[in-house]
Amino acid sequence: MSDLRLQSSLSMEEVEENFKEVDFFSGVMEGLEEALAHKKGKASAETLARKRSLPVVDVFAIRSSLSMTQKDFAEILGVSRRTVEAWESGKNTPTPTARKLMFLIQQDHSLVQKL
């Protein structure tokens, strides 16, 4: 087997800077604990379905920071008012796409004008 060789336009210093805050050991341990819970049949549905890149969002806080009604916020996201209501009450969780979109809106409110 040949040696794996990765190429990057980043310098070694830039690569180190990008990963200086990453705790790889904790990530590996978390994954092992989840795998063990899955093997024992005790993994939560969220553990089985979640993606590591999904941001945590507070739907009510984001909507409130925009001074929008549930109906208006739902229209921006392309969902029903009842869906927004269910997210805010904790009855349902936003889809991965909705979570990512709300995260982006939370970071830059001007995106609402573009939607």
Tab-separated table of C-alpha atoms in Angstrom:
chain	number	residue	atom	x	y	z
A	1	MET	CA	0.000	0.000	0.000
A	2	SER	CA	1.397	3.405	-0.919
A	3	ASP	CA	1.759	6.186	1.606
A	4	LEU	CA	-1.143	8.577	1.788
A	5	ARG	CA	-0.116	12.021	0.655
A	6	LEU	CA	-2.290	15.097	1.052
A	7	GLN	CA	-1.687	18.367	-0.706
A	8	SER	CA	-2.891	21.739	0.501
A	9	SER	CA	-2.401	25.353	-0.457
A	10	LEU	CA	-2.111	26.129	3.276
A	11	SER	CA	1.220	26.397	5.005
A	12	MET	CA	1.933	24.092	7.936
A	13	GLU	CA	1.468	27.077	10.271
A	14	GLU	CA	-1.980	27.760	8.800
A	15	VAL	CA	-2.977	24.114	9.174
A	16	GLU	CA	-1.839	24.119	12.802
A	17	GLU	CA	-3.744	27.357	13.444
A	18	ASN	CA	-6.935	25.884	11.970
A	19	PHE	CA	-6.767	22.874	14.290
A	20	LYS	CA	-5.362	24.379	17.477
A	21	GLU	CA	-8.789	24.535	19.173
A	22	VAL	CA	-9.855	21.035	18.078
A	23	ASP	CA	-9.819	18.375	20.782
A	24	PHE	CA	-9.482	15.230	18.698
A	25	PHE	CA	-9.334	12.929	21.744
A	26	SER	CA	-12.701	14.152	23.052
A	27	GLY	CA	-14.241	13.686	19.619
A	28	VAL	CA	-12.933	10.132	19.386
A	29	MET	CA	-14.143	9.348	22.915
A	30	GLU	CA	-17.590	10.769	22.178
A	31	GLY	CA	-17.805	8.643	19.036
A	32	LEU	CA	-16.759	5.513	20.925
A	33	GLU	CA	-19.308	6.173	23.672
A	34	GLU	CA	-22.031	6.631	21.054
A	35	ALA	CA	-20.965	3.439	19.275
A	36	LEU	CA	-21.101	1.515	22.554
A	37	ALA	CA	-24.554	2.935	23.351
A	38	HIS	CA	-25.701	1.911	19.862
A	39	LYS	CA	-24.312	-1.605	20.318
A	40	LYS	CA	-26.191	-1.891	23.621
A	41	GLY	CA	-29.383	-0.582	21.991
A	42	LYS	CA	-29.360	2.559	24.113
A	43	ALA	CA	-28.474	5.187	21.510
A	44	SER	CA	-30.908	8.058	21.179
A	45	ALA	CA	-32.576	8.694	17.841
A	46	GLU	CA	-30.715	12.009	17.608
A	47	THR	CA	-27.389	10.190	18.004
A	48	LEU	CA	-28.214	7.893	15.123
A	49	ALA	CA	-29.418	10.641	12.795
A	50	ARG	CA	-27.330	13.672	13.650
A	51	LYS	CA	-24.535	15.080	11.603
A	52	ARG	CA	-21.479	16.459	13.361
A	53	SER	CA	-21.651	19.678	11.376
A	54	LEU	CA	-25.143	20.646	12.532
A	55	PRO	CA	-25.245	23.809	14.598
A	56	VAL	CA	-27.378	24.184	17.702
A	57	VAL	CA	-30.130	26.731	17.150
A	58	ASP	CA	-32.725	28.349	19.395
A	59	VAL	CA	-35.608	28.925	17.005
A	60	PHE	CA	-37.513	31.268	19.324
A	61	ALA	CA	-34.423	33.359	20.080
A	62	ILE	CA	-33.542	33.712	16.405
A	63	ARG	CA	-37.096	34.618	15.415
A	64	SER	CA	-37.416	37.061	18.304
A	65	SER	CA	-34.119	38.742	17.456
A	66	LEU	CA	-35.576	39.427	14.018
A	67	SER	CA	-38.856	40.758	15.499
A	68	MET	CA	-40.782	38.391	13.250
A	69	THR	CA	-44.048	36.544	13.774
A	70	GLN	CA	-44.064	32.774	13.501
A	71	LYS	CA	-45.919	33.131	10.207
A	72	ASP	CA	-43.363	35.530	8.717
A	73	PHE	CA	-40.431	33.424	9.937
A	74	ALA	CA	-42.057	30.292	8.505
A	75	GLU	CA	-42.412	31.972	5.110
A	76	ILE	CA	-38.717	32.889	5.108
A	77	LEU	CA	-37.766	29.283	5.881
A	78	GLY	CA	-40.296	27.737	3.503
A	79	VAL	CA	-42.214	25.868	6.208
A	80	SER	CA	-45.610	26.225	7.852
A	81	ARG	CA	-46.345	28.371	10.901
A	82	ARG	CA	-47.247	25.177	12.753
A	83	THR	CA	-43.798	23.794	12.009
A	84	VAL	CA	-42.148	26.846	13.566
A	85	GLU	CA	-44.516	26.562	16.523
A	86	ALA	CA	-43.596	22.874	16.968
A	87	TRP	CA	-39.875	23.697	16.847
A	88	GLU	CA	-40.246	26.439	19.420
A	89	SER	CA	-42.286	24.256	21.774
A	90	GLY	CA	-39.824	21.368	21.451
A	91	LYS	CA	-42.382	19.010	19.892
A	92	ASN	CA	-40.230	18.668	16.768
A	93	THR	CA	-36.679	19.512	15.815
A	94	PRO	CA	-35.747	21.434	12.681
A	95	THR	CA	-34.420	19.517	9.715
A	96	PRO	CA	-30.672	19.712	9.124
A	97	THR	CA	-31.223	22.138	6.257
A	98	ALA	CA	-33.471	24.379	8.360
A	99	ARG	CA	-30.965	24.332	11.220
A	100	LYS	CA	-28.144	25.386	8.944
A	101	LEU	CA	-30.244	28.146	7.391
A	102	MET	CA	-31.311	29.474	10.800
A	103	PHE	CA	-27.703	29.375	11.985
A	104	LEU	CA	-26.656	31.481	9.008
A	105	ILE	CA	-29.518	33.914	9.600
A	106	GLN	CA	-28.506	34.150	13.260
A	107	GLN	CA	-24.972	35.060	12.200
A	108	ASP	CA	-26.082	37.594	9.583
A	109	HIS	CA	-29.584	39.061	9.879
A	110	SER	CA	-29.255	40.726	6.487
A	111	LEU	CA	-29.697	37.302	4.860
A	112	VAL	CA	-33.420	37.541	5.668
A	113	GLN	CA	-33.728	40.325	3.089
A	114	LYS	CA	-32.251	38.017	0.450
A	115	LEU	CA	-34.686	35.189	1.126
